[in-house]
XYZ file of C-alpha atoms in Angstrom:
783
model
C 39.108 5.913 15.356
C 42.875 4.324 15.843
C 43.338 3.646 12.559
C 43.049 7.415 11.140
C 46.472 9.397 11.154
C 47.047 12.852 10.998
C 47.638 13.098 7.096
C 43.806 12.724 6.360
C 44.655 10.022 4.508
C 40.891 9.102 2.242
C 41.994 5.326 2.370
C 42.111 5.399 6.413
C 38.810 7.159 6.188
C 37.185 3.963 4.270
C 39.488 1.469 5.646
C 37.827 2.696 9.282
C 33.905 2.641 7.438
C 34.407 -0.260 7.145
C 35.680 -1.241 10.095
C 32.128 -0.014 11.924
C 30.336 -1.428 9.405
C 31.209 -5.412 9.890
C 33.606 -5.259 12.832
C 34.990 -8.406 12.763
C 33.838 -12.287 14.061
C 33.681 -12.132 17.827
C 33.433 -8.131 17.743
C 30.658 -6.118 19.225
C 28.145 -4.955 16.207
C 26.886 -1.381 16.771
C 23.356 -0.860 16.918
C 21.920 1.653 14.479
C 21.892 5.053 16.538
C 25.473 3.849 18.114
C 26.342 3.066 14.232
C 25.632 7.093 13.210
C 26.812 8.656 15.903
C 30.300 6.806 15.020
C 29.835 7.177 11.465
C 29.291 11.186 11.893
C 32.432 11.227 14.774
C 34.332 9.612 12.098
C 33.840 11.820 9.333
C 34.259 14.850 11.723
C 37.678 14.117 12.922
C 38.650 13.496 9.550
C 37.511 16.618 7.912
C 38.739 18.382 10.710
C 41.747 16.940 10.366
C 42.190 17.217 6.368
C 41.355 21.067 6.515
C 44.037 21.813 9.614
C 46.209 19.619 7.265
C 45.650 21.494 4.223
C 45.719 25.319 5.513
C 41.544 25.743 6.242
C 41.774 27.941 9.181
C 40.758 31.563 8.744
C 38.338 33.498 6.139
C 37.081 30.052 4.901
C 35.107 27.535 6.915
C 33.877 23.622 6.071
C 30.203 23.044 7.178
C 28.138 19.403 6.304
C 24.198 20.287 5.375
C 22.386 16.899 4.817
C 22.481 13.679 7.045
C 26.261 14.777 7.836
C 24.701 17.843 9.208
C 22.349 16.537 11.056
C 24.087 13.725 12.344
C 22.362 11.301 10.621
C 24.084 10.089 8.549
C 23.382 6.152 7.760
C 26.281 3.466 6.872
C 25.839 4.434 2.787
C 24.778 8.098 2.869
C 26.698 10.850 0.914
C 28.693 13.507 2.568
C 26.968 17.173 2.003
C 29.802 19.891 2.491
C 29.818 23.228 1.553
C 33.321 25.437 2.200
C 32.336 28.517 2.723
C 35.116 31.530 2.142
C 35.246 35.116 2.043
C 37.394 35.743 -0.992
C 40.470 33.366 -0.019
C 42.494 33.228 -3.216
C 43.406 30.037 -2.580
C 39.710 28.528 -1.926
C 40.167 26.002 -5.507
C 43.116 24.223 -4.016
C 41.465 24.135 -0.990
C 38.336 22.621 -2.687
C 40.272 19.979 -4.538
C 43.053 18.610 -1.918
C 38.942 18.190 0.281
C 37.005 16.609 -2.644
C 39.020 14.731 -4.296
C 40.440 12.382 -1.646
C 36.926 11.595 -1.076
C 35.897 10.920 -4.536
C 39.190 8.640 -4.767
C 38.116 6.311 -1.691
C 35.014 5.514 -3.310
C 33.146 7.932 -0.987
C 30.003 9.941 -1.813
C 29.852 13.436 -1.931
C 27.694 16.452 -2.625
C 29.631 19.230 -2.934
C 29.266 23.716 -3.510
C 31.947 26.221 -2.937
C 30.222 30.035 -1.785
C 30.606 33.029 -0.410
C 28.357 34.357 2.637
C 26.483 36.280 -0.044
C 25.888 33.386 -2.416
C 24.902 30.966 0.357
C 22.080 33.533 1.489
C 21.656 33.975 -2.516
C 21.390 30.000 -3.291
C 19.150 29.590 -0.277
C 16.783 32.103 -1.337
C 16.208 30.842 -4.575
C 16.383 26.655 -3.881
C 14.139 25.089 -1.588
C 16.806 21.736 -1.053
C 19.841 24.283 -0.648
C 17.633 26.048 2.161
C 16.716 23.230 4.356
C 20.103 22.322 3.868
C 21.652 25.571 5.012
C 18.917 26.046 7.727
C 20.747 22.631 9.715
C 24.807 23.503 8.200
C 26.883 22.699 11.673
C 30.338 23.981 11.370
C 33.124 20.770 10.806
C 36.557 23.370 10.651
C 38.267 26.363 9.886
C 36.690 29.481 10.899
C 33.637 29.027 13.224
C 32.592 32.857 13.025
C 32.361 32.042 9.127
C 30.042 29.567 10.203
C 27.669 31.474 12.094
C 27.472 34.590 9.837
C 26.283 32.579 7.159
C 23.892 30.339 9.382
C 22.131 33.526 10.862
C 22.380 35.060 7.755
C 20.020 31.921 6.069
C 18.116 31.977 8.983
C 16.825 35.446 8.685
C 16.418 35.835 5.580
C 14.229 32.509 5.738
C 11.697 34.273 8.422
C 11.872 37.267 6.499
C 11.325 35.439 2.738
C 9.096 32.807 4.503
C 5.133 34.706 3.089
C 6.461 34.663 -0.028
C 8.527 31.138 -0.450
C 5.661 29.116 1.972
C 2.843 28.019 -1.581
C 6.160 26.417 -2.946
C 6.799 25.139 0.185
C 3.514 23.216 0.582
C 2.882 22.661 -2.885
C 6.201 20.426 -3.450
C 5.456 18.813 -0.294
C 1.878 17.959 -1.749
C 3.576 17.026 -5.074
C 5.804 14.556 -2.880
C 3.297 12.776 -1.137
C 1.317 12.495 -4.683
C 4.092 10.830 -6.413
C 6.267 8.153 -3.452
C 2.850 7.614 -1.475
C 2.361 6.963 2.584
C 5.050 5.127 4.749
C 2.272 4.143 6.750
C 0.526 1.916 4.274
C 2.972 0.856 1.567
C 4.272 -2.857 1.176
C 7.290 -1.361 0.639
C 7.339 2.404 2.354
C 10.499 5.151 1.064
C 11.950 6.218 4.303
C 12.745 9.234 3.066
C 10.318 11.014 1.174
C 7.511 8.979 1.316
C 4.474 11.056 3.247
C 5.336 10.405 6.953
C 9.145 10.106 6.295
C 12.323 11.572 7.079
C 11.883 14.420 5.215
C 8.606 15.537 6.239
C 10.707 15.625 9.747
C 12.822 18.044 8.274
C 9.669 19.988 6.672
C 8.455 20.466 10.660
C 11.989 21.336 11.619
C 12.246 24.117 8.431
C 8.493 25.593 9.339
C 9.882 25.999 13.397
C 12.887 27.685 12.031
C 10.541 30.240 10.615
C 9.005 31.122 13.964
C 5.452 29.442 12.431
C 5.262 26.300 14.709
C 6.583 24.943 17.830
C 9.413 22.065 17.602
C 8.720 18.580 16.620
C 6.668 16.982 19.810
C 8.016 13.551 21.448
C 5.689 12.025 19.545
C 7.637 13.239 16.530
C 11.311 13.094 17.592
C 10.594 8.875 18.512
C 9.368 8.547 14.788
C 12.445 9.754 13.746
C 14.418 7.593 15.914
C 12.823 4.269 14.567
C 12.911 5.688 10.645
C 16.255 6.993 10.735
C 17.206 2.976 12.738
C 15.594 0.821 9.860
C 17.104 3.235 7.202
C 20.322 2.181 9.038
C 20.201 -1.055 8.846
C 18.445 -1.038 5.485
C 22.186 0.534 4.597
C 23.746 -2.115 6.040
C 21.765 -4.976 4.755
C 21.915 -3.503 1.222
C 25.210 -2.661 1.045
C 24.296 1.021 -0.170
C 22.182 3.388 -0.192
C 18.701 2.749 -0.045
C 15.313 4.340 1.694
C 12.720 1.947 -0.039
C 12.499 -0.847 2.742
C 11.466 -4.195 0.501
C 9.402 -6.900 2.042
C 12.248 -9.327 1.448
C 14.735 -7.313 3.493
C 12.156 -6.652 6.295
C 12.758 -9.455 8.334
C 16.738 -9.031 8.162
C 16.617 -5.249 9.671
C 13.546 -6.443 12.191
C 15.994 -8.788 13.771
C 18.587 -6.151 13.533
C 16.382 -3.933 15.247
C 15.150 -6.959 17.792
C 12.006 -6.381 16.634
C 9.935 -9.580 16.308
C 9.328 -9.892 12.687
C 8.555 -8.115 9.696
C 4.984 -7.883 10.013
C 5.632 -6.178 13.493
C 8.669 -3.446 12.287
C 5.545 -3.069 9.927
C 3.079 -2.305 12.445
C 5.685 0.082 14.184
C 6.745 2.321 11.169
C 2.898 2.487 10.340
C 2.562 4.182 13.677
C 5.690 6.110 13.234
C 5.049 7.199 10.057
C 0.943 8.520 10.769
C 2.524 10.250 13.880
C 4.814 12.455 11.263
C 2.543 12.174 8.740
C 0.177 14.172 10.796
C 2.630 16.778 12.211
C 3.197 17.907 8.462
C -0.146 18.235 7.568
C -0.964 20.179 10.519
C 1.882 22.063 10.525
C 1.429 23.162 6.780
C -1.702 24.373 7.530
C -0.642 26.175 10.992
C 2.026 28.018 9.296
C -0.321 29.392 7.059
C -2.628 31.110 9.342
C 0.619 32.408 11.514
C 2.148 33.341 7.999
C 3.443 37.539 8.813
C 0.533 39.406 7.196
C 1.581 42.639 5.590
C 0.838 46.016 3.370
C -3.133 45.738 3.078
C -3.660 42.665 4.443
C -2.486 43.859 7.891
C -5.182 46.690 7.891
C -7.643 43.370 7.289
C -10.396 42.548 10.225
C -9.342 38.497 11.263
C -11.098 36.062 9.921
C -15.207 35.926 10.407
C -16.212 32.598 12.127
C -18.842 31.388 9.785
C -21.608 29.276 11.581
C -21.745 25.613 9.348
C -23.660 23.408 12.298
C -24.791 23.016 15.147
C -21.514 24.298 17.948
C -19.624 23.456 15.058
C -17.919 27.020 12.807
C -15.351 27.457 10.135
C -12.499 29.481 10.926
C -9.581 30.858 8.637
C -10.846 27.953 6.694
C -10.882 25.210 8.728
C -13.478 23.383 10.856
C -13.637 24.457 14.928
C -16.191 24.662 17.513
C -18.574 27.555 18.288
C -17.747 29.592 21.547
C -20.627 27.611 23.430
C -19.970 24.465 22.209
C -19.288 21.674 24.712
C -18.816 17.987 24.181
C -19.712 17.432 27.849
C -23.300 18.701 27.609
C -23.280 17.737 23.362
C -22.566 13.780 22.909
C -22.781 14.276 19.346
C -20.265 17.407 18.933
C -17.328 14.897 17.927
C -18.921 13.523 15.163
C -20.712 16.101 14.199
C -17.349 18.233 13.864
C -15.931 15.316 12.042
C -19.013 14.841 9.735
C -19.011 18.694 8.721
C -15.288 18.481 8.172
C -15.775 15.151 5.486
C -18.596 17.559 3.989
C -16.965 20.756 3.561
C -13.650 19.199 2.793
C -12.058 21.450 5.381
C -9.581 19.829 7.717
C -10.566 20.411 11.487
C -7.701 22.364 13.340
C -5.806 20.858 15.407
C -6.857 22.450 18.757
C -10.227 21.318 18.108
C -9.344 18.205 17.458
C -7.115 18.423 20.720
C -9.837 19.862 23.009
C -12.347 17.254 22.492
C -9.493 14.875 22.442
C -9.373 16.376 26.464
C -12.748 17.149 26.682
C -15.255 14.874 25.301
C -16.409 11.854 27.156
C -17.293 8.382 25.961
C -20.501 7.714 24.684
C -23.045 6.269 26.819
C -24.563 3.204 25.394
C -26.792 2.885 23.366
C -25.673 5.772 21.608
C -28.266 8.541 21.441
C -29.729 8.616 17.958
C -28.279 12.101 16.811
C -24.680 10.315 17.570
C -25.659 7.421 15.532
C -26.840 9.972 12.614
C -23.652 11.831 12.573
C -21.714 9.111 12.333
C -23.453 7.840 9.386
C -23.305 11.182 7.494
C -19.762 10.782 8.039
C -19.397 7.352 6.850
C -21.369 8.713 3.884
C -19.373 11.486 2.254
C -17.548 8.780 0.633
C -13.441 9.776 -0.303
C -13.162 12.742 2.411
C -13.582 10.932 4.981
C -10.733 9.376 4.807
C -8.352 12.124 6.236
C -10.943 13.406 8.926
C -10.850 9.826 10.220
C -7.013 9.478 9.911
C -7.532 13.129 12.265
C -9.809 11.326 14.465
C -7.355 8.175 14.965
C -4.271 10.667 16.116
C -5.590 11.838 18.686
C -7.569 9.169 20.542
C -11.132 10.725 19.644
C -11.611 7.509 17.349
C -10.551 4.355 19.477
C -12.544 6.311 22.336
C -15.907 5.657 19.351
C -14.544 2.510 18.889
C -12.437 0.589 21.552
C -11.675 -2.374 19.006
C -10.165 -0.600 16.338
C -6.592 -0.786 19.030
C -6.494 -4.664 17.386
C -6.274 -3.270 13.825
C -4.409 -0.001 14.196
C -1.192 -0.482 11.885
C -1.791 -4.007 11.360
C 0.004 -4.644 8.022
C -1.813 -6.867 5.856
C -0.660 -10.729 5.113
C -0.678 -11.032 1.429
C 0.653 -8.969 -1.520
C -2.710 -8.030 -2.764
C -3.397 -5.843 -0.428
C -1.786 -2.329 -0.515
C -2.861 -0.673 3.149
C -2.762 -1.729 6.643
C -5.961 -3.224 7.933
C -7.105 -0.374 9.624
C -7.071 2.420 6.509
C -8.299 -0.698 4.176
C -11.512 -0.590 6.136
C -11.746 3.390 6.365
C -10.996 2.682 2.868
C -13.648 0.554 2.000
C -16.348 2.165 4.086
C -15.202 5.441 1.478
C -16.008 3.222 -1.929
C -19.126 1.796 -0.004
C -20.573 5.051 0.403
C -21.046 4.995 -3.907
C -22.980 2.192 -3.343
C -25.294 3.069 -0.960
C -28.077 3.397 -3.712
C -28.500 0.243 -4.819
C -29.402 -1.403 -1.361
C -32.416 -0.953 1.064
C -30.484 -0.073 4.021
C -27.428 2.171 2.794
C -26.731 2.379 7.058
C -26.382 -1.190 7.276
C -23.826 -0.731 4.421
C -21.796 1.597 5.681
C -21.562 -0.176 9.144
C -20.881 -3.390 8.228
C -18.158 -2.336 5.199
C -16.391 -0.157 8.107
C -16.597 -3.428 10.533
C -15.447 -6.244 8.241
C -12.368 -7.266 8.575
C -12.489 -5.803 12.882
C -11.666 -9.280 13.466
C -8.182 -9.228 12.466
C -5.116 -8.837 14.568
C -6.928 -11.228 17.297
C -5.936 -14.651 16.046
C -8.356 -17.362 14.496
C -11.012 -16.785 12.170
C -10.781 -13.124 11.907
C -14.811 -13.304 10.164
C -16.053 -15.768 13.398
C -14.174 -13.161 15.831
C -15.016 -10.341 13.909
C -19.120 -11.871 14.261
C -19.488 -11.662 18.011
C -17.343 -7.604 17.463
C -20.173 -6.414 14.899
C -22.606 -7.737 16.927
C -21.086 -6.417 20.270
C -20.853 -2.416 18.421
C -24.216 -2.474 16.835
C -25.616 -2.799 19.807
C -23.734 -0.298 21.192
C -24.418 2.248 18.319
C -27.977 1.456 19.113
C -29.514 -0.481 16.380
C -32.363 -3.178 17.199
C -32.127 -6.513 17.566
C -32.732 -7.417 14.335
C -30.031 -5.549 12.426
C -27.473 -6.391 15.052
C -27.976 -9.834 13.999
C -27.669 -8.667 10.372
C -24.393 -6.561 11.213
C -22.952 -9.717 12.191
C -24.282 -12.073 9.383
C -22.658 -9.345 7.262
C -19.488 -9.657 9.206
C -19.110 -13.426 9.321
C -20.155 -13.804 5.189
C -18.416 -11.138 3.857
C -15.900 -13.244 1.704
C -18.872 -15.854 0.663
C -19.643 -14.071 -2.179
C -16.240 -13.815 -3.908
C -15.042 -16.733 -2.902
C -17.668 -19.175 -4.279
C -17.186 -17.083 -7.284
C -13.798 -18.279 -7.760
C -13.378 -21.132 -6.252
C -17.239 -22.966 -6.504
C -19.181 -24.300 -10.403
C -21.744 -21.652 -10.409
C -23.252 -23.664 -12.956
C -23.884 -26.614 -10.358
C -27.524 -25.613 -8.671
C -25.562 -27.242 -5.407
C -23.318 -24.329 -5.319
C -26.623 -21.696 -5.667
C -28.379 -23.636 -2.929
C -25.572 -24.022 -0.398
C -25.081 -19.544 -0.256
C -28.940 -19.506 -0.232
C -29.010 -21.942 2.929
C -26.058 -20.076 4.205
C -27.893 -16.868 4.118
C -31.083 -18.069 5.907
C -32.967 -16.925 2.565
C -32.389 -13.502 3.074
C -32.612 -11.575 0.340
C -31.800 -7.954 1.940
C -28.506 -9.881 3.267
C -27.655 -11.250 -0.301
C -27.892 -7.207 -1.548
C -25.548 -5.981 1.414
C -22.230 -8.832 0.904
C -22.956 -8.117 -3.331
C -22.298 -4.086 -2.668
C -19.382 -5.212 0.342
C -17.464 -7.487 -2.369
C -17.413 -4.754 -4.758
C -15.833 -2.036 -1.992
C -13.943 -4.565 -0.632
C -12.217 -5.091 -3.702
C -11.767 -1.586 -4.625
C -9.874 -1.206 -1.166
C -7.572 -3.940 -1.723
C -5.613 -2.848 -4.533
C -5.525 -2.229 -7.637
C -6.938 -5.306 -10.021
C -8.992 -7.012 -7.481
C -11.841 -5.682 -8.577
C -12.084 -6.748 -12.143
C -14.282 -6.440 -14.858
C -14.251 -10.662 -14.527
C -14.647 -10.775 -10.925
C -17.814 -8.063 -10.957
C -19.504 -10.912 -13.722
C -18.968 -13.486 -11.176
C -20.308 -12.152 -8.748
C -22.989 -11.040 -10.270
C -24.091 -13.864 -11.460
C -23.509 -15.565 -8.313
C -26.048 -13.201 -7.117
C -28.419 -13.174 -9.702
C -28.398 -16.986 -9.481
C -29.499 -17.277 -5.870
C -32.464 -14.284 -6.454
C -33.476 -16.776 -8.787
C -33.552 -19.462 -6.168
C -34.780 -17.560 -3.657
C -37.875 -16.663 -6.024
C -38.650 -20.215 -6.375
C -37.410 -20.075 -10.271
C -35.765 -23.814 -11.590
C -32.073 -23.182 -12.458
C -30.469 -24.392 -15.366
C -29.386 -27.912 -15.224
C -25.856 -29.145 -14.032
C -23.230 -29.614 -16.519
C -25.139 -29.534 -20.143
C -22.895 -28.291 -23.443
C -23.984 -24.846 -24.587
C -25.305 -24.884 -28.234
C -22.044 -23.395 -29.290
C -20.311 -26.097 -27.653
C -22.211 -28.424 -29.142
C -21.996 -27.436 -32.435
C -17.792 -27.423 -32.091
C -17.850 -31.057 -30.893
C -20.246 -32.164 -33.664
C -17.672 -30.692 -36.458
C -14.899 -31.969 -34.704
C -16.702 -35.534 -35.056
C -17.239 -34.817 -38.258
C -13.797 -34.319 -39.955
C -11.295 -35.294 -36.582
C -9.910 -31.808 -36.649
C -9.176 -29.629 -33.787
C -12.040 -26.035 -33.958
C -11.754 -22.939 -32.585
C -14.546 -20.208 -32.345
C -14.523 -16.856 -30.810
C -17.751 -15.161 -29.571
C -16.583 -10.849 -29.256
C -20.409 -9.974 -28.744
C -19.630 -8.973 -25.379
C -16.543 -8.531 -23.203
C -15.382 -10.374 -21.580
C -15.093 -12.693 -25.012
C -14.984 -16.128 -25.020
C -13.326 -19.069 -26.987
C -14.306 -22.251 -27.533
C -11.783 -24.439 -28.533
C -12.488 -28.760 -29.842
C -10.416 -31.464 -29.821
C -10.244 -35.228 -29.945
C -9.952 -36.164 -26.255
C -6.011 -36.457 -25.898
C -3.723 -36.181 -23.411
C -1.885 -32.656 -23.448
C -5.414 -30.532 -25.014
C -5.517 -28.359 -22.433
C -2.076 -27.786 -21.943
C -1.817 -26.874 -26.377
C -5.047 -24.597 -25.969
C -3.902 -22.665 -23.428
C -0.289 -22.092 -24.393
C -2.160 -20.695 -27.873
C -3.712 -18.217 -26.068
C -0.949 -17.028 -23.704
C 1.102 -16.977 -27.027
C -1.016 -14.692 -28.566
C -1.779 -12.404 -25.540
C -5.542 -13.500 -24.529
C -5.330 -13.464 -20.918
C -7.820 -16.225 -19.371
C -10.185 -15.606 -16.572
C -12.206 -18.783 -16.907
C -11.877 -22.658 -18.405
C -14.827 -24.500 -18.224
C -14.335 -28.475 -19.179
C -16.936 -30.646 -20.847
C -16.452 -34.655 -22.995
C -18.836 -34.647 -25.382
C -17.965 -38.584 -26.976
C -14.309 -38.555 -28.081
C -14.252 -34.709 -27.896
C -12.970 -32.697 -25.449
C -14.751 -29.011 -25.301
C -13.049 -26.070 -23.552
C -14.508 -23.149 -23.157
C -12.090 -20.097 -22.309
C -13.586 -16.447 -20.811
C -10.609 -13.882 -22.170
C -9.403 -10.429 -22.661
C -6.721 -9.193 -24.956
C -3.703 -8.068 -23.264
C -2.962 -5.601 -25.601
C -5.354 -4.346 -28.396
C -7.570 -6.481 -29.646
C -8.761 -10.354 -30.416
C -6.412 -12.481 -32.901
C -7.485 -14.067 -35.809
C -9.319 -16.849 -34.916
C -7.514 -18.547 -37.933
C -4.319 -17.900 -36.479
C -5.306 -19.414 -33.423
C -6.514 -22.827 -34.932
C -3.208 -22.744 -36.960
C -1.083 -22.259 -34.194
C -3.311 -25.282 -31.936
C -2.934 -27.841 -35.030
C 1.050 -27.215 -34.707
C 0.910 -27.264 -31.302
C -1.051 -30.419 -31.293
C 1.285 -32.478 -34.048
C 4.597 -31.194 -32.222
C 5.507 -28.600 -35.315
C 5.204 -25.701 -32.511
C 6.917 -26.112 -29.112
C 5.040 -23.965 -26.639
C 7.505 -24.717 -23.721
C 9.830 -22.976 -25.943
C 7.946 -20.078 -27.694
C 6.449 -19.216 -24.409
C 9.922 -18.768 -22.471
C 10.964 -16.788 -25.081
C 7.736 -14.846 -25.345
C 7.892 -14.246 -21.460
C 11.893 -13.279 -21.543
C 10.865 -10.340 -23.782
C 7.364 -9.571 -22.544
C 7.167 -9.964 -18.724
C 7.527 -7.271 -16.176
C 11.305 -6.679 -14.866
C 11.383 -7.196 -11.128
C 13.614 -4.555 -9.301
C 16.841 -5.316 -8.800
C 17.301 -8.123 -7.100
C 14.334 -8.815 -6.123
C 12.466 -12.409 -6.149
C 8.948 -12.789 -6.428
C 6.911 -14.327 -3.918
C 6.647 -18.033 -3.494
C 3.607 -19.705 -4.552
C 1.224 -21.068 -2.048
C -1.129 -23.395 -2.495
C -4.896 -24.319 -0.736
C -6.955 -27.097 -0.681
C -11.204 -26.958 -0.706
C -13.582 -29.683 -0.717
C -16.787 -29.690 -1.719
C -18.483 -32.408 -0.562
C -21.425 -32.368 -2.481
C -20.366 -32.529 -5.992
C -17.348 -34.598 -5.013
C -14.774 -32.349 -6.659
C -11.794 -30.724 -4.767
C -10.582 -27.088 -5.622
C -7.022 -26.597 -5.828
C -6.044 -22.666 -4.958
C -2.648 -21.093 -6.344
C -1.622 -17.898 -4.951
C 1.595 -16.011 -6.706
C 3.196 -14.639 -8.827
C 1.178 -14.013 -12.962
C 3.532 -15.527 -14.787
C 2.958 -15.340 -19.033
C 1.654 -19.177 -20.170
C 0.959 -20.065 -15.996
C -2.215 -21.761 -17.265
C -0.435 -23.660 -19.543
C 2.112 -24.647 -17.153
C -0.291 -25.967 -14.654
C -1.923 -27.755 -16.853
C 0.615 -29.945 -18.055
C 1.492 -30.332 -14.161
C -2.215 -31.715 -13.775
C -2.159 -33.530 -16.649
C 1.178 -34.934 -16.057
C -0.073 -36.123 -12.331
C -3.016 -37.771 -13.943
C -5.797 -35.350 -12.806
C -9.478 -35.028 -13.276
C -9.956 -31.395 -14.347
C -13.666 -29.754 -14.727
C -12.997 -26.481 -14.528
C -10.908 -23.534 -13.928
C -10.372 -19.515 -12.943
C -8.052 -17.367 -12.962
C -7.710 -14.025 -11.120
C -5.162 -11.779 -11.573
C -4.445 -9.375 -8.469
C -1.852 -6.928 -9.878
C 1.240 -8.903 -10.049
C -0.276 -11.483 -8.269
C -2.400 -14.495 -9.126
C -5.412 -16.476 -7.718
C -6.094 -19.384 -9.556
C -8.560 -21.937 -8.545
C -8.450 -25.535 -10.286
C -11.690 -27.959 -9.505
C -10.273 -31.830 -10.052
C -12.860 -34.546 -9.869
C -12.033 -37.443 -7.580
C -13.942 -39.848 -9.591
C -15.376 -41.551 -6.400
C -18.343 -39.281 -5.652
C -16.866 -37.447 -2.239
C -14.087 -35.301 -1.969
C -12.144 -38.155 -1.064
C -8.746 -37.283 -3.035
C -5.874 -39.015 -1.313
C -3.465 -37.002 0.853
C -0.597 -38.540 -0.660
C -1.840 -37.560 -4.412
C -3.012 -34.159 -2.911
C 0.390 -34.046 -2.227
C 2.139 -35.422 -5.429
C -0.400 -32.477 -7.033
C 0.921 -30.037 -5.461
C 4.486 -29.971 -5.167
C 3.921 -30.405 -9.160
C 1.635 -27.472 -9.324
C 3.842 -25.273 -6.990
C 6.833 -26.636 -9.405
C 5.054 -25.118 -12.278
C 4.298 -22.045 -11.012
C 7.747 -21.271 -9.619
């Protein structure tokens, strides 16, 4: 602070802030907590010096609220200041001489001028102002005036909390609904999200009303991490920012000496879940502790209503009966959880802590009653999510499933997933509960879904590792050996159907035979995997379970059942009647043909063109130009005619006029329509906007060999673009690749596209140099 002087020059303040944020070469960079402390001290010193210089002494006081009041000032947080006075005539002069230098220096400022009565009144009518004034901190001037306001605001807060509580709870719930969870978002809002810094302030406000205790140690530690991340995010961005974007996370992690963005995400998830749990429990506890007045004070205490053996409802929460004992009743923990999920009532915090202190580990194998209660819990669907979260935050879920530790708060490794791995497992189980009527063994569907990704976070193939863990858990739960083996197979092969459906040719009998042999001709396992694929996709993120993916997996499962039943599968590679007719028409007059079949959804478009370079790229480009989303493309060559069958759906409105599609196709083939330019214009006008400064994730390519058909499958993962299939087709044709079929899966803003390339040698022997050349071309086209 040696750069400041007694004149209160805000320019010096701005320079001092700059020095703290960028101390210069060779000078020590302050850590996040030290930087906040230095920023608070700097602003306190400048404000108090300025206040003294302008005569702000008696009958007026300057107080800080918000981040400065809480001593949590991040590098680019606004200053929240209140000028209190008790009728001084020169208060407008004082305000101007305080505020204008800060504005001139470009320092963000939120300000107000109040008498004590006005401050109390605004706190009584504005929740945001009330929360700020509850945290008010004296900076300069008359300390007695600051204390007077602080005491009056707190007294009014406590006195009026009963009438304001519903507004407090409703505003928190609305914020959580709108912003989402910090713990489970790929790009969390550290301040406003569920489990963020505003929830710590919520608990503090409830404690100020003497309804709950002050935050516990885990919440205080979580608050510290959230503040540190937000501080480094401000410093990195050069401006105020509360949302931690994926591309900033590695730099923030490095600044905090955390290994990488995944470790940072995991730490943030654990911290945010502690805060979220404290806020939720705090609201429930506070509601029960509200002072009763009038006739309400004369009413009898809430009655304890029996819900199940050892479980009662009391004051709107699930709690234990007076004689219930977890030591004597091994199923009690799960019965409490299942009852809470079934009734929609939360488990009382005291009950959770009592069970955490007294419930022993279940012996192996579990008693039948405990397994029954677990299945009852898992079968409730959506209500189980909050119940499992409450069990997990108090250590009870980990006691039931020790294997859970490796996936707890584990961040996803790809953009399609929106949940941490543990939350994804619970979300998938909630989805599977809706599908239990489709299978003969709903119990195995629920347990297998709960465990399908349990092998993640341990290194190696998570399906293989998960199989052994699922077998271990199945035996502990008390399943017989045949069922244990089936659970292991579910986890081992949980990706078999979706990967085969999107990476293999379902018309090829070899594909179906391989799936059936992999499943050892087990129809029950096939049924379970089909429903698990749907639950897994629905719990991954928006758009992952698309109508087209559903069609592919059901088609694959249906063909597998037919083969298991001894039915003969259709011949491989035979063109359909529509394709033959289109090819014949081209042969007859030499002109391209285009036919649309919209009798089922999604629709199909058959395009027949005299075999020539660029035919596929032209057809795909015309479809993209008319806003048709391509889900799959099958290719056949009939004589000298190339026939493409596209499965499509319109992104907007209905299907375009086939005559217009054909006209544009002819123009594209003869060069009158330059597709690259037309698609670039369309992308410029209609592509979704990226957040400011955010670059899309770089595309990736994976290769899969199919030894049976002599083909290889190139899988492209990247960000969706208008005309992407056209660009990839141009790249593949430029490399001389022989494309057999393509499948396109759009997962929100991401795509997973598979292209089957024929090696032409009868074996999957596409040379490494050729693969590298094709891969570079495809990545360049997708980038």
